[in-house]
Amino acid sequence: MTAPLRAIFGPERPPHTTARPGDSGARRRIPLVMWAAVAWLVFVGLHRALSGRVWWWQLPELVPPLAFAAVPVLLLAAALAARRRRGTAVVVALASLTLGGGVSGINLASLWHHAAPAPPDAIRVFSWNTWYWDQRAEGGEPMPPPTGTPPRDAADFYRYLRAQDADVLLLQEYVYFSPGSRPIRVNDLDRLRREFPGYHIATASEMVTLSRFPIVLERGLDLRPWAEDGSDTPVPPGSDWPGFYTVKTLRTDLRVGSRTLSFYNAHINSPVDPSSTGLDPRRLTRTEHEARKANLRALAADIQANPLPAVLAGDFNASPAMGILRLLPERMADATPALGSLYPATWDDRWPWWRIDWAFTTPEITVHDYRLVRSDGLSDHSGQRLVISLSR
């Protein structure tokens, strides 16, 4: 266009183009990976804030702990492959990994931890949830054994216990169950004395502790003084064994040479109503949640008031992702760094998904060796074997 014509008709306009439908929307649309990363970050934040504090968060607590590391890593990979909003999605995925990675159950300390050699007088400890003692040997179990579980007899059960060659055995589920899921007391003391001659024996509720060292004190820790509401005590009406529901830790003080050590044998309540079979999310109740908290408060109060060196081990029915573990006393140090496994898992023993069995010690105690021992089909829990010594 010449200058005179421009003066009349104005500047030349670009040729008209037709916008393709969705072009502007595509620029504004948030990628799916971004939505997923934000949703997971919100879930992790809620979990860290609510887990162990409110009973109605118990269902999300059943998410496998490894998901708190695996999901952000998958989101991070997807974000790096995205063409839009890549940087923001990467930041959100890394934030969720930072916030939740510590409850994933991954034992990074196993990569660099080096335990000191055990002295000749080190103490060998074995902790194990026995899965209703030797009930399946008697044929009276309330539930059939899981598919693939070989039959066992009492001889196999006691042979396995003796094979641990432990100075102290902390055993849980010293109990039978009726077909109606009613707990039945076990009295196997005569056989225990025959199988473990010279050992001292203490029992409370469904825990039994065997020791080569003299027992100078034994007592069960009752949750009832620590329950926020008396109605939260999980004792069914008409129960002929209320202690099964209210005592979930057995303390024994052992005389080892010239010193005394406390051993806490714990089996903290399951979050699922014990009258149900298996891990049924429909039976997650406020009563069980409050009982778990009361048992851990009772345990923490006893340990805090106890000046003796102490070992705490057992089945806590709590995965690394469950915030209820924060109720454990600060005095107790987690023995996990001494495990050689990058992802230690104790349940289910046949196909371990996560860890619910734990061991802790006070600072006066050194853990020289810590291993998880498969149960050879005798239980749905792996055993825990520790070699410890007292600081000089």
mmCIF file of C-alpha atoms in Angstrom:
data_model
loop_
_atom_site.group_PDB
_atom_site.id
_atom_site.type_symbol
_atom_site.label_atom_id
_atom_site.label_comp_id
_atom_site.label_asym_id
_atom_site.label_seq_id
_atom_site.Cartn_x
_atom_site.Cartn_y
_atom_site.Cartn_z
ATOM 1 C CA MET A 1 0.000 0.000 0.000
ATOM 2 C CA THR A 2 1.374 3.392 -0.987
ATOM 3 C CA ALA A 3 1.777 6.260 1.437
ATOM 4 C CA PRO A 4 -1.256 8.284 0.121
ATOM 5 C CA LEU A 5 -3.529 5.270 0.377
ATOM 6 C CA ARG A 6 -2.248 4.562 3.953
ATOM 7 C CA ALA A 7 -3.177 8.109 4.840
ATOM 8 C CA ILE A 8 -6.759 7.474 3.663
ATOM 9 C CA PHE A 9 -7.362 3.898 4.787
ATOM 10 C CA GLY A 10 -5.018 3.654 7.771
ATOM 11 C CA PRO A 11 -2.214 1.156 8.442
ATOM 12 C CA GLU A 12 -2.283 -2.177 6.751
ATOM 13 C CA ARG A 13 -3.855 -4.925 8.891
ATOM 14 C CA PRO A 14 -2.521 -8.462 9.123
ATOM 15 C CA PRO A 15 -4.481 -11.060 7.208
ATOM 16 C CA HIS A 16 -7.500 -12.441 9.102
ATOM 17 C CA THR A 17 -6.987 -15.864 10.660
ATOM 18 C CA THR A 18 -9.574 -18.136 12.251
ATOM 19 C CA ALA A 19 -8.680 -19.257 15.792
ATOM 20 C CA ARG A 20 -8.774 -22.973 16.279
ATOM 21 C CA PRO A 21 -11.251 -24.051 18.949
ATOM 22 C CA GLY A 22 -9.578 -24.819 22.278
ATOM 23 C CA ASP A 23 -6.302 -22.986 21.567
ATOM 24 C CA SER A 24 -6.701 -20.473 24.389
ATOM 25 C CA GLY A 25 -8.188 -23.166 26.667
ATOM 26 C CA ALA A 26 -5.234 -25.415 25.989
ATOM 27 C CA ARG A 27 -2.910 -22.672 27.140
ATOM 28 C CA ARG A 28 -4.914 -22.310 30.380
ATOM 29 C CA ARG A 29 -5.663 -25.981 31.062
ATOM 30 C CA ILE A 30 -3.743 -27.461 34.014
ATOM 31 C CA PRO A 31 -2.025 -30.752 33.162
ATOM 32 C CA LEU A 32 -3.284 -33.915 34.847
ATOM 33 C CA VAL A 33 0.118 -34.522 36.461
ATOM 34 C CA MET A 34 -0.168 -31.136 38.159
ATOM 35 C CA TRP A 35 -3.587 -31.997 39.594
ATOM 36 C CA ALA A 36 -2.265 -35.355 40.794
ATOM 37 C CA ALA A 37 0.816 -33.794 42.407
ATOM 38 C CA VAL A 38 -1.256 -31.182 44.249
ATOM 39 C CA ALA A 39 -3.813 -33.769 45.390
ATOM 40 C CA TRP A 40 -1.068 -36.033 46.764
ATOM 41 C CA LEU A 41 0.635 -33.133 48.542
ATOM 42 C CA VAL A 42 -2.669 -32.198 50.204
ATOM 43 C CA PHE A 43 -3.202 -35.828 51.273
ATOM 44 C CA VAL A 44 0.301 -36.080 52.732
ATOM 45 C CA GLY A 45 -0.138 -32.797 54.607
ATOM 46 C CA LEU A 46 -3.460 -33.955 56.070
ATOM 47 C CA HIS A 47 -1.954 -37.298 56.988
ATOM 48 C CA ARG A 48 0.967 -35.763 58.856
ATOM 49 C CA ALA A 49 -1.434 -33.458 60.708
ATOM 50 C CA LEU A 50 -4.198 -35.980 61.539
ATOM 51 C CA SER A 51 -2.641 -39.448 61.769
ATOM 52 C CA GLY A 52 -2.676 -40.712 65.331
ATOM 53 C CA ARG A 53 -4.656 -37.703 66.529
ATOM 54 C CA VAL A 54 -8.198 -38.359 65.318
ATOM 55 C CA TRP A 55 -9.865 -41.759 65.094
ATOM 56 C CA TRP A 56 -11.613 -41.115 61.773
ATOM 57 C CA TRP A 57 -8.294 -40.898 59.921
ATOM 58 C CA GLN A 58 -7.637 -44.607 60.532
ATOM 59 C CA LEU A 59 -8.680 -45.705 57.044
ATOM 60 C CA PRO A 60 -6.140 -43.448 55.249
ATOM 61 C CA GLU A 61 -3.545 -44.741 57.731
ATOM 62 C CA LEU A 62 -3.806 -48.137 56.026
ATOM 63 C CA VAL A 63 -2.047 -46.789 52.929
ATOM 64 C CA PRO A 64 1.166 -48.843 52.539
ATOM 65 C CA PRO A 65 4.024 -46.701 53.932
ATOM 66 C CA LEU A 66 6.152 -47.192 50.834
ATOM 67 C CA ALA A 67 3.560 -45.168 48.897
ATOM 68 C CA PHE A 68 4.804 -42.015 50.641
ATOM 69 C CA ALA A 69 8.061 -42.383 48.725
ATOM 70 C CA ALA A 70 6.921 -44.232 45.601
ATOM 71 C CA VAL A 71 4.041 -41.933 44.612
ATOM 72 C CA PRO A 72 6.113 -38.695 44.653
ATOM 73 C CA VAL A 73 8.854 -40.398 42.650
ATOM 74 C CA LEU A 74 6.314 -41.482 40.000
ATOM 75 C CA LEU A 75 4.819 -37.986 39.971
ATOM 76 C CA LEU A 76 8.294 -36.502 39.618
ATOM 77 C CA ALA A 77 8.993 -38.728 36.603
ATOM 78 C CA ALA A 78 5.663 -37.753 35.033
ATOM 79 C CA ALA A 79 6.299 -34.056 35.722
ATOM 80 C CA LEU A 80 9.717 -34.184 34.051
ATOM 81 C CA ALA A 81 8.092 -35.726 30.981
ATOM 82 C CA ALA A 82 5.354 -33.075 30.819
ATOM 83 C CA ARG A 83 5.605 -30.225 28.319
ATOM 84 C CA ARG A 84 3.661 -27.643 30.292
ATOM 85 C CA ARG A 85 3.987 -26.468 33.888
ATOM 86 C CA ARG A 86 6.852 -28.884 34.317
ATOM 87 C CA GLY A 87 8.723 -26.792 36.869
ATOM 88 C CA THR A 88 5.725 -26.275 39.168
ATOM 89 C CA ALA A 89 4.767 -29.955 39.115
ATOM 90 C CA VAL A 90 8.349 -30.949 39.930
ATOM 91 C CA VAL A 91 8.394 -28.584 42.925
ATOM 92 C CA VAL A 92 5.069 -29.956 44.233
ATOM 93 C CA ALA A 93 6.225 -33.579 43.828
ATOM 94 C CA LEU A 94 9.477 -32.829 45.646
ATOM 95 C CA ALA A 95 7.536 -31.113 48.431
ATOM 96 C CA SER A 96 5.372 -34.200 48.982
ATOM 97 C CA LEU A 97 8.471 -36.428 48.973
ATOM 98 C CA THR A 98 10.129 -34.195 51.574
ATOM 99 C CA LEU A 99 7.020 -34.093 53.744
ATOM 100 C CA GLY A 100 6.157 -37.788 53.533
ATOM 101 C CA GLY A 101 9.435 -39.582 52.841
ATOM 102 C CA GLY A 102 10.239 -39.882 56.543
ATOM 103 C CA VAL A 103 7.199 -42.115 57.154
ATOM 104 C CA SER A 104 7.779 -44.376 54.143
ATOM 105 C CA GLY A 105 9.604 -47.040 56.147
ATOM 106 C CA ILE A 106 12.766 -46.742 54.033
ATOM 107 C CA ASN A 107 15.761 -47.284 56.305
ATOM 108 C CA LEU A 108 18.407 -45.047 54.740
ATOM 109 C CA ALA A 109 20.577 -45.383 57.858
ATOM 110 C CA SER A 110 21.269 -48.992 56.852
ATOM 111 C CA LEU A 111 23.516 -47.631 54.083
ATOM 112 C CA TRP A 112 26.037 -46.154 56.498
ATOM 113 C CA HIS A 113 25.371 -47.608 59.966
ATOM 114 C CA HIS A 114 28.192 -49.732 61.375
ATOM 115 C CA ALA A 115 27.514 -51.458 64.682
ATOM 116 C CA ALA A 116 30.242 -52.054 67.243
ATOM 117 C CA PRO A 117 31.303 -55.672 67.792
ATOM 118 C CA ALA A 118 29.387 -57.398 70.574
ATOM 119 C CA PRO A 119 31.253 -58.161 73.821
ATOM 120 C CA PRO A 120 31.329 -61.736 75.166
ATOM 121 C CA ASP A 121 28.615 -60.957 77.726
ATOM 122 C CA ALA A 122 26.183 -59.445 75.215
ATOM 123 C CA ILE A 123 22.505 -60.281 75.692
ATOM 124 C CA ARG A 124 20.546 -61.989 72.927
ATOM 125 C CA VAL A 125 16.907 -60.912 72.724
ATOM 126 C CA PHE A 126 14.116 -62.392 70.602
ATOM 127 C CA SER A 127 10.710 -60.729 70.211
ATOM 128 C CA TRP A 128 7.875 -62.379 68.274
ATOM 129 C CA ASN A 129 4.120 -62.325 67.799
ATOM 130 C CA THR A 130 3.370 -66.049 67.848
ATOM 131 C CA TRP A 131 -0.003 -65.934 66.046
ATOM 132 C CA TYR A 132 -2.178 -67.472 68.772
ATOM 133 C CA TRP A 133 0.618 -69.475 70.334
ATOM 134 C CA ASP A 134 0.438 -73.098 69.116
ATOM 135 C CA GLN A 135 -3.330 -73.087 68.605
ATOM 136 C CA ARG A 136 -3.245 -74.452 65.094
ATOM 137 C CA ALA A 137 -1.345 -77.401 66.461
ATOM 138 C CA GLU A 138 -4.406 -78.164 68.582
ATOM 139 C CA GLY A 139 -6.861 -77.834 65.697
ATOM 140 C CA GLY A 140 -9.093 -75.350 67.507
ATOM 141 C CA GLU A 141 -8.369 -72.172 65.586
ATOM 142 C CA PRO A 142 -11.270 -69.814 64.788
ATOM 143 C CA MET A 143 -10.047 -69.200 61.242
ATOM 144 C CA PRO A 144 -8.526 -71.546 58.680
ATOM 145 C CA PRO A 145 -4.832 -70.981 57.983
ATOM 146 C CA PRO A 146 -4.146 -68.780 54.957
ATOM 147 C CA THR A 147 -3.645 -70.490 51.631
ATOM 148 C CA GLY A 148 -0.130 -71.817 51.335
ATOM 149 C CA THR A 149 0.479 -71.937 55.085
ATOM 150 C CA PRO A 150 1.867 -75.365 55.986
ATOM 151 C CA PRO A 151 0.359 -77.168 58.968
ATOM 152 C CA ARG A 152 2.392 -76.889 62.153
ATOM 153 C CA ASP A 153 2.535 -78.838 65.352
ATOM 154 C CA ALA A 154 3.633 -77.964 68.855
ATOM 155 C CA ALA A 155 7.020 -79.622 68.341
ATOM 156 C CA ASP A 156 7.777 -77.322 65.390
ATOM 157 C CA PHE A 157 6.648 -74.314 67.397
ATOM 158 C CA TYR A 158 8.932 -75.010 70.350
ATOM 159 C CA ARG A 159 11.780 -76.090 68.105
ATOM 160 C CA TYR A 160 11.625 -72.691 66.407
ATOM 161 C CA LEU A 161 11.678 -70.876 69.767
ATOM 162 C CA ARG A 162 14.664 -72.856 71.031
ATOM 163 C CA ALA A 163 16.531 -72.295 67.754
ATOM 164 C CA GLN A 164 16.673 -68.563 68.478
ATOM 165 C CA ASP A 165 19.109 -69.343 71.333
ATOM 166 C CA ALA A 166 17.985 -66.172 73.113
ATOM 167 C CA ASP A 167 18.716 -65.084 76.655
ATOM 168 C CA VAL A 168 15.422 -63.182 76.748
ATOM 169 C CA LEU A 169 12.294 -64.036 74.754
ATOM 170 C CA LEU A 170 9.469 -61.490 74.515
ATOM 171 C CA LEU A 171 6.478 -63.363 73.102
ATOM 172 C CA GLN A 172 3.031 -62.027 72.246
ATOM 173 C CA GLU A 173 -0.340 -63.694 71.595
ATOM 174 C CA TYR A 174 0.009 -66.244 74.378
ATOM 175 C CA VAL A 175 -3.696 -66.852 73.793
ATOM 176 C CA TYR A 176 -6.181 -69.084 71.986
ATOM 177 C CA PHE A 177 -9.404 -67.910 70.352
ATOM 178 C CA SER A 178 -12.776 -69.579 70.227
ATOM 179 C CA PRO A 179 -14.736 -69.742 66.943
ATOM 180 C CA GLY A 180 -16.630 -66.664 68.190
ATOM 181 C CA SER A 181 -13.353 -64.715 68.550
ATOM 182 C CA ARG A 182 -13.450 -64.947 72.338
ATOM 183 C CA PRO A 183 -9.929 -64.977 73.859
ATOM 184 C CA ILE A 184 -9.061 -68.094 75.855
ATOM 185 C CA ARG A 185 -6.291 -68.153 78.451
ATOM 186 C CA VAL A 186 -3.327 -70.394 77.747
ATOM 187 C CA ASN A 187 -1.549 -72.287 80.502
ATOM 188 C CA ASP A 188 1.530 -73.783 78.906
ATOM 189 C CA LEU A 189 3.912 -73.088 81.785
ATOM 190 C CA ASP A 190 4.774 -76.742 82.425
ATOM 191 C CA ARG A 191 5.819 -77.286 78.846
ATOM 192 C CA LEU A 192 7.703 -73.983 78.772
ATOM 193 C CA ARG A 193 9.699 -75.119 81.808
ATOM 194 C CA ARG A 194 10.478 -78.416 80.104
ATOM 195 C CA GLU A 195 11.475 -76.776 76.829
ATOM 196 C CA PHE A 196 13.479 -73.991 78.513
ATOM 197 C CA PRO A 197 15.026 -75.474 81.634
ATOM 198 C CA GLY A 198 16.582 -72.900 83.933
ATOM 199 C CA TYR A 199 14.635 -69.993 82.431
ATOM 200 C CA HIS A 200 12.527 -67.671 84.561
ATOM 201 C CA ILE A 201 9.005 -67.011 83.283
ATOM 202 C CA ALA A 202 6.631 -64.050 83.647
ATOM 203 C CA THR A 203 3.163 -63.661 82.141
ATOM 204 C CA ALA A 204 0.530 -60.929 81.954
ATOM 205 C CA SER A 205 -2.548 -60.891 79.739
ATOM 206 C CA GLU A 206 -1.391 -62.432 76.424
ATOM 207 C CA MET A 207 2.326 -61.708 76.841
ATOM 208 C CA VAL A 208 4.934 -64.126 78.169
ATOM 209 C CA THR A 209 8.599 -63.312 78.852
ATOM 210 C CA LEU A 210 11.278 -65.968 79.308
ATOM 211 C CA SER A 211 14.668 -65.049 80.750
ATOM 212 C CA ARG A 212 17.931 -66.758 81.613
ATOM 213 C CA PHE A 213 18.388 -63.974 84.158
ATOM 214 C CA PRO A 214 16.472 -63.741 87.438
ATOM 215 C CA ILE A 215 13.257 -61.712 87.312
ATOM 216 C CA VAL A 216 13.181 -59.227 90.173
ATOM 217 C CA LEU A 217 9.979 -57.421 89.162
ATOM 218 C CA GLU A 218 7.080 -58.203 86.847
ATOM 219 C CA ARG A 219 3.855 -56.336 86.174
ATOM 220 C CA GLY A 220 1.365 -55.656 83.444
ATOM 221 C CA LEU A 221 0.648 -52.060 82.480
ATOM 222 C CA ASP A 222 -3.072 -51.322 82.642
ATOM 223 C CA LEU A 223 -4.458 -48.794 80.152
ATOM 224 C CA ARG A 224 -7.505 -47.803 82.229
ATOM 225 C CA PRO A 225 -5.874 -45.039 84.297
ATOM 226 C CA TRP A 226 -4.711 -43.465 81.029
ATOM 227 C CA ALA A 227 -7.967 -43.587 79.085
ATOM 228 C CA GLU A 228 -9.449 -40.160 78.420
ATOM 229 C CA ASP A 229 -12.948 -41.596 78.769
ATOM 230 C CA GLY A 230 -13.912 -44.692 80.753
ATOM 231 C CA SER A 231 -16.284 -45.713 77.966
ATOM 232 C CA ASP A 232 -13.295 -46.105 75.649
ATOM 233 C CA THR A 233 -12.025 -49.167 77.536
ATOM 234 C CA PRO A 234 -12.427 -51.957 74.961
ATOM 235 C CA VAL A 235 -13.780 -54.704 77.270
ATOM 236 C CA PRO A 236 -16.812 -56.476 75.789
ATOM 237 C CA PRO A 237 -19.809 -56.857 78.130
ATOM 238 C CA GLY A 238 -19.665 -60.092 80.100
ATOM 239 C CA SER A 239 -16.002 -60.763 79.343
ATOM 240 C CA ASP A 240 -14.425 -63.329 81.669
ATOM 241 C CA TRP A 241 -10.928 -62.019 80.917
ATOM 242 C CA PRO A 242 -10.949 -58.189 80.967
ATOM 243 C CA GLY A 243 -7.187 -58.077 81.404
ATOM 244 C CA PHE A 244 -6.775 -59.326 77.833
ATOM 245 C CA TYR A 245 -8.213 -56.023 76.626
ATOM 246 C CA THR A 246 -6.717 -53.667 79.200
ATOM 247 C CA VAL A 247 -3.144 -54.944 79.639
ATOM 248 C CA LYS A 248 -1.005 -54.879 76.494
ATOM 249 C CA THR A 249 2.506 -54.500 77.922
ATOM 250 C CA LEU A 250 4.405 -56.733 80.335
ATOM 251 C CA ARG A 251 7.331 -55.171 82.188
ATOM 252 C CA THR A 252 9.986 -57.452 83.666
ATOM 253 C CA ASP A 253 13.095 -56.227 85.481
ATOM 254 C CA LEU A 254 15.974 -58.670 85.116
ATOM 255 C CA ARG A 255 19.097 -58.978 87.235
ATOM 256 C CA VAL A 256 22.005 -59.176 84.811
ATOM 257 C CA GLY A 257 25.247 -59.539 86.737
ATOM 258 C CA SER A 258 25.391 -56.623 89.143
ATOM 259 C CA ARG A 259 22.908 -54.482 87.205
ATOM 260 C CA THR A 260 19.159 -54.483 86.571
ATOM 261 C CA LEU A 261 17.538 -53.966 83.180
ATOM 262 C CA SER A 262 13.878 -53.474 82.316
ATOM 263 C CA PHE A 263 12.324 -55.321 79.382
ATOM 264 C CA TYR A 264 8.963 -54.173 78.042
ATOM 265 C CA ASN A 265 7.088 -56.828 76.065
ATOM 266 C CA ALA A 266 4.370 -54.975 74.117
ATOM 267 C CA HIS A 267 1.423 -55.889 71.941
ATOM 268 C CA ILE A 268 -0.479 -52.654 71.334
ATOM 269 C CA ASN A 269 -4.092 -52.998 70.232
ATOM 270 C CA SER A 270 -4.911 -53.363 66.575
ATOM 271 C CA PRO A 271 -6.857 -50.436 65.096
ATOM 272 C CA VAL A 272 -9.443 -52.995 63.952
ATOM 273 C CA ASP A 273 -12.096 -54.311 66.346
ATOM 274 C CA PRO A 274 -10.718 -57.686 67.568
ATOM 275 C CA SER A 275 -14.108 -59.353 67.118
ATOM 276 C CA SER A 276 -13.641 -59.092 63.337
ATOM 277 C CA THR A 277 -11.448 -61.356 61.246
ATOM 278 C CA GLY A 278 -8.618 -59.973 59.170
ATOM 279 C CA LEU A 279 -7.984 -56.339 58.324
ATOM 280 C CA ASP A 280 -11.579 -55.212 57.870
ATOM 281 C CA PRO A 281 -11.714 -51.408 57.383
ATOM 282 C CA ARG A 282 -15.400 -51.443 58.379
ATOM 283 C CA ARG A 283 -14.356 -52.344 61.919
ATOM 284 C CA LEU A 284 -12.094 -49.342 62.496
ATOM 285 C CA THR A 285 -13.541 -47.839 65.666
ATOM 286 C CA ARG A 286 -13.004 -44.883 67.946
ATOM 287 C CA THR A 287 -12.831 -47.260 70.926
ATOM 288 C CA GLU A 288 -9.858 -49.145 69.518
ATOM 289 C CA HIS A 289 -8.113 -45.908 68.564
ATOM 290 C CA GLU A 290 -8.497 -44.500 72.069
ATOM 291 C CA ALA A 291 -7.360 -47.807 73.611
ATOM 292 C CA ARG A 292 -4.209 -47.695 71.482
ATOM 293 C CA LYS A 293 -3.477 -44.186 72.694
ATOM 294 C CA ALA A 294 -4.131 -45.117 76.332
ATOM 295 C CA ASN A 295 -1.817 -48.139 76.114
ATOM 296 C CA LEU A 296 0.983 -46.045 74.666
ATOM 297 C CA ARG A 297 0.443 -43.367 77.329
ATOM 298 C CA ALA A 298 0.662 -46.035 80.060
ATOM 299 C CA LEU A 299 3.847 -47.378 78.490
ATOM 300 C CA ALA A 300 5.406 -43.934 78.120
ATOM 301 C CA ALA A 301 4.575 -42.963 81.707
ATOM 302 C CA ASP A 302 6.154 -46.136 83.099
ATOM 303 C CA ILE A 303 9.315 -45.744 81.030
ATOM 304 C CA GLN A 304 9.663 -42.070 81.896
ATOM 305 C CA ALA A 305 9.441 -42.885 85.614
ATOM 306 C CA ASN A 306 11.836 -45.829 85.312
ATOM 307 C CA PRO A 307 15.507 -44.932 85.937
ATOM 308 C CA LEU A 308 16.756 -48.329 84.730
ATOM 309 C CA PRO A 309 18.189 -49.073 81.308
ATOM 310 C CA ALA A 310 15.327 -50.476 79.226
ATOM 311 C CA VAL A 311 14.476 -52.439 76.101
ATOM 312 C CA LEU A 312 11.049 -52.147 74.479
ATOM 313 C CA ALA A 313 10.047 -54.583 71.748
ATOM 314 C CA GLY A 314 6.958 -56.198 70.336
ATOM 315 C CA ASP A 315 4.045 -55.870 67.959
ATOM 316 C CA PHE A 316 2.794 -52.267 67.920
ATOM 317 C CA ASN A 317 0.228 -52.763 65.157
ATOM 318 C CA ALA A 318 1.532 -49.508 63.721
ATOM 319 C CA SER A 319 3.272 -48.984 60.415
ATOM 320 C CA PRO A 320 5.985 -46.334 59.957
ATOM 321 C CA ALA A 321 3.284 -44.063 58.507
ATOM 322 C CA MET A 322 1.033 -44.137 61.582
ATOM 323 C CA GLY A 323 1.374 -41.015 63.693
ATOM 324 C CA ILE A 324 0.352 -42.813 66.861
ATOM 325 C CA LEU A 325 4.003 -43.840 67.239
ATOM 326 C CA ARG A 326 4.756 -40.257 68.275
ATOM 327 C CA LEU A 327 3.346 -41.206 71.708
ATOM 328 C CA LEU A 328 6.398 -43.355 72.397
ATOM 329 C CA PRO A 329 8.656 -41.777 75.033
ATOM 330 C CA GLU A 330 11.530 -39.655 73.770
ATOM 331 C CA ARG A 331 13.849 -41.588 76.058
ATOM 332 C CA MET A 332 13.609 -44.623 73.780
ATOM 333 C CA ALA A 333 15.778 -44.732 70.648
ATOM 334 C CA ASP A 334 14.592 -46.649 67.597
ATOM 335 C CA ALA A 335 16.907 -49.595 66.881
ATOM 336 C CA THR A 336 16.069 -49.523 63.146
ATOM 337 C CA PRO A 337 19.448 -48.092 61.983
ATOM 338 C CA ALA A 338 21.082 -51.333 63.119
ATOM 339 C CA LEU A 339 18.925 -53.335 60.682
ATOM 340 C CA GLY A 340 20.705 -54.245 57.474
ATOM 341 C CA SER A 341 17.531 -53.926 55.399
ATOM 342 C CA LEU A 342 16.746 -50.842 53.328
ATOM 343 C CA TYR A 343 13.015 -51.544 53.661
ATOM 344 C CA PRO A 344 12.409 -53.663 56.777
ATOM 345 C CA ALA A 345 8.983 -55.325 56.813
ATOM 346 C CA THR A 346 7.581 -57.738 59.394
ATOM 347 C CA TRP A 347 3.984 -58.285 58.310
ATOM 348 C CA ASP A 348 2.632 -60.317 56.628
ATOM 349 C CA ASP A 349 5.587 -62.667 57.056
ATOM 350 C CA ARG A 350 4.858 -64.591 53.834
ATOM 351 C CA TRP A 351 4.673 -61.453 51.642
ATOM 352 C CA PRO A 352 5.922 -58.610 53.836
ATOM 353 C CA TRP A 353 4.327 -55.298 52.922
ATOM 354 C CA TRP A 354 5.152 -53.141 55.892
ATOM 355 C CA ARG A 355 6.528 -53.125 59.367
ATOM 356 C CA ILE A 356 4.445 -53.223 62.537
ATOM 357 C CA ASP A 357 6.974 -54.868 64.901
ATOM 358 C CA TRP A 358 9.530 -52.571 66.514
ATOM 359 C CA ALA A 359 12.398 -52.448 69.003
ATOM 360 C CA PHE A 360 13.639 -49.508 71.065
ATOM 361 C CA THR A 361 16.333 -49.029 73.702
ATOM 362 C CA THR A 362 17.423 -46.370 76.159
ATOM 363 C CA PRO A 363 20.774 -44.598 75.556
ATOM 364 C CA GLU A 364 22.599 -46.803 78.088
ATOM 365 C CA ILE A 365 22.146 -49.797 75.782
ATOM 366 C CA THR A 366 24.141 -50.514 72.618
ATOM 367 C CA VAL A 367 22.553 -52.528 69.807
ATOM 368 C CA HIS A 368 25.278 -54.634 68.170
ATOM 369 C CA ASP A 369 23.059 -56.649 65.843
ATOM 370 C CA TYR A 370 19.424 -56.444 64.794
ATOM 371 C CA ARG A 371 17.782 -58.824 62.361
ATOM 372 C CA LEU A 372 14.307 -59.822 61.245
ATOM 373 C CA VAL A 373 13.766 -63.576 61.380
ATOM 374 C CA ARG A 374 11.234 -65.258 59.114
ATOM 375 C CA SER A 375 8.786 -67.488 60.947
ATOM 376 C CA ASP A 376 8.883 -70.516 58.603
ATOM 377 C CA GLY A 377 5.079 -70.446 58.303
ATOM 378 C CA LEU A 378 4.533 -70.518 62.059
ATOM 379 C CA SER A 379 3.236 -66.939 62.290
ATOM 380 C CA ASP A 380 2.112 -64.033 60.155
ATOM 381 C CA HIS A 381 4.828 -61.923 61.827
ATOM 382 C CA SER A 382 8.574 -62.034 61.447
ATOM 383 C CA GLY A 383 10.554 -62.247 64.653
ATOM 384 C CA GLN A 384 13.029 -59.629 65.847
ATOM 385 C CA ARG A 385 16.456 -60.738 67.055
ATOM 386 C CA LEU A 386 18.760 -58.271 68.798
ATOM 387 C CA VAL A 387 22.190 -58.494 70.397
ATOM 388 C CA ILE A 388 22.650 -55.777 73.007
ATOM 389 C CA SER A 389 24.996 -54.766 75.793
ATOM 390 C CA LEU A 390 25.049 -52.261 78.630
ATOM 391 C CA SER A 391 27.370 -49.305 78.510
ATOM 392 C CA ARG A 392 30.193 -49.680 80.988
#
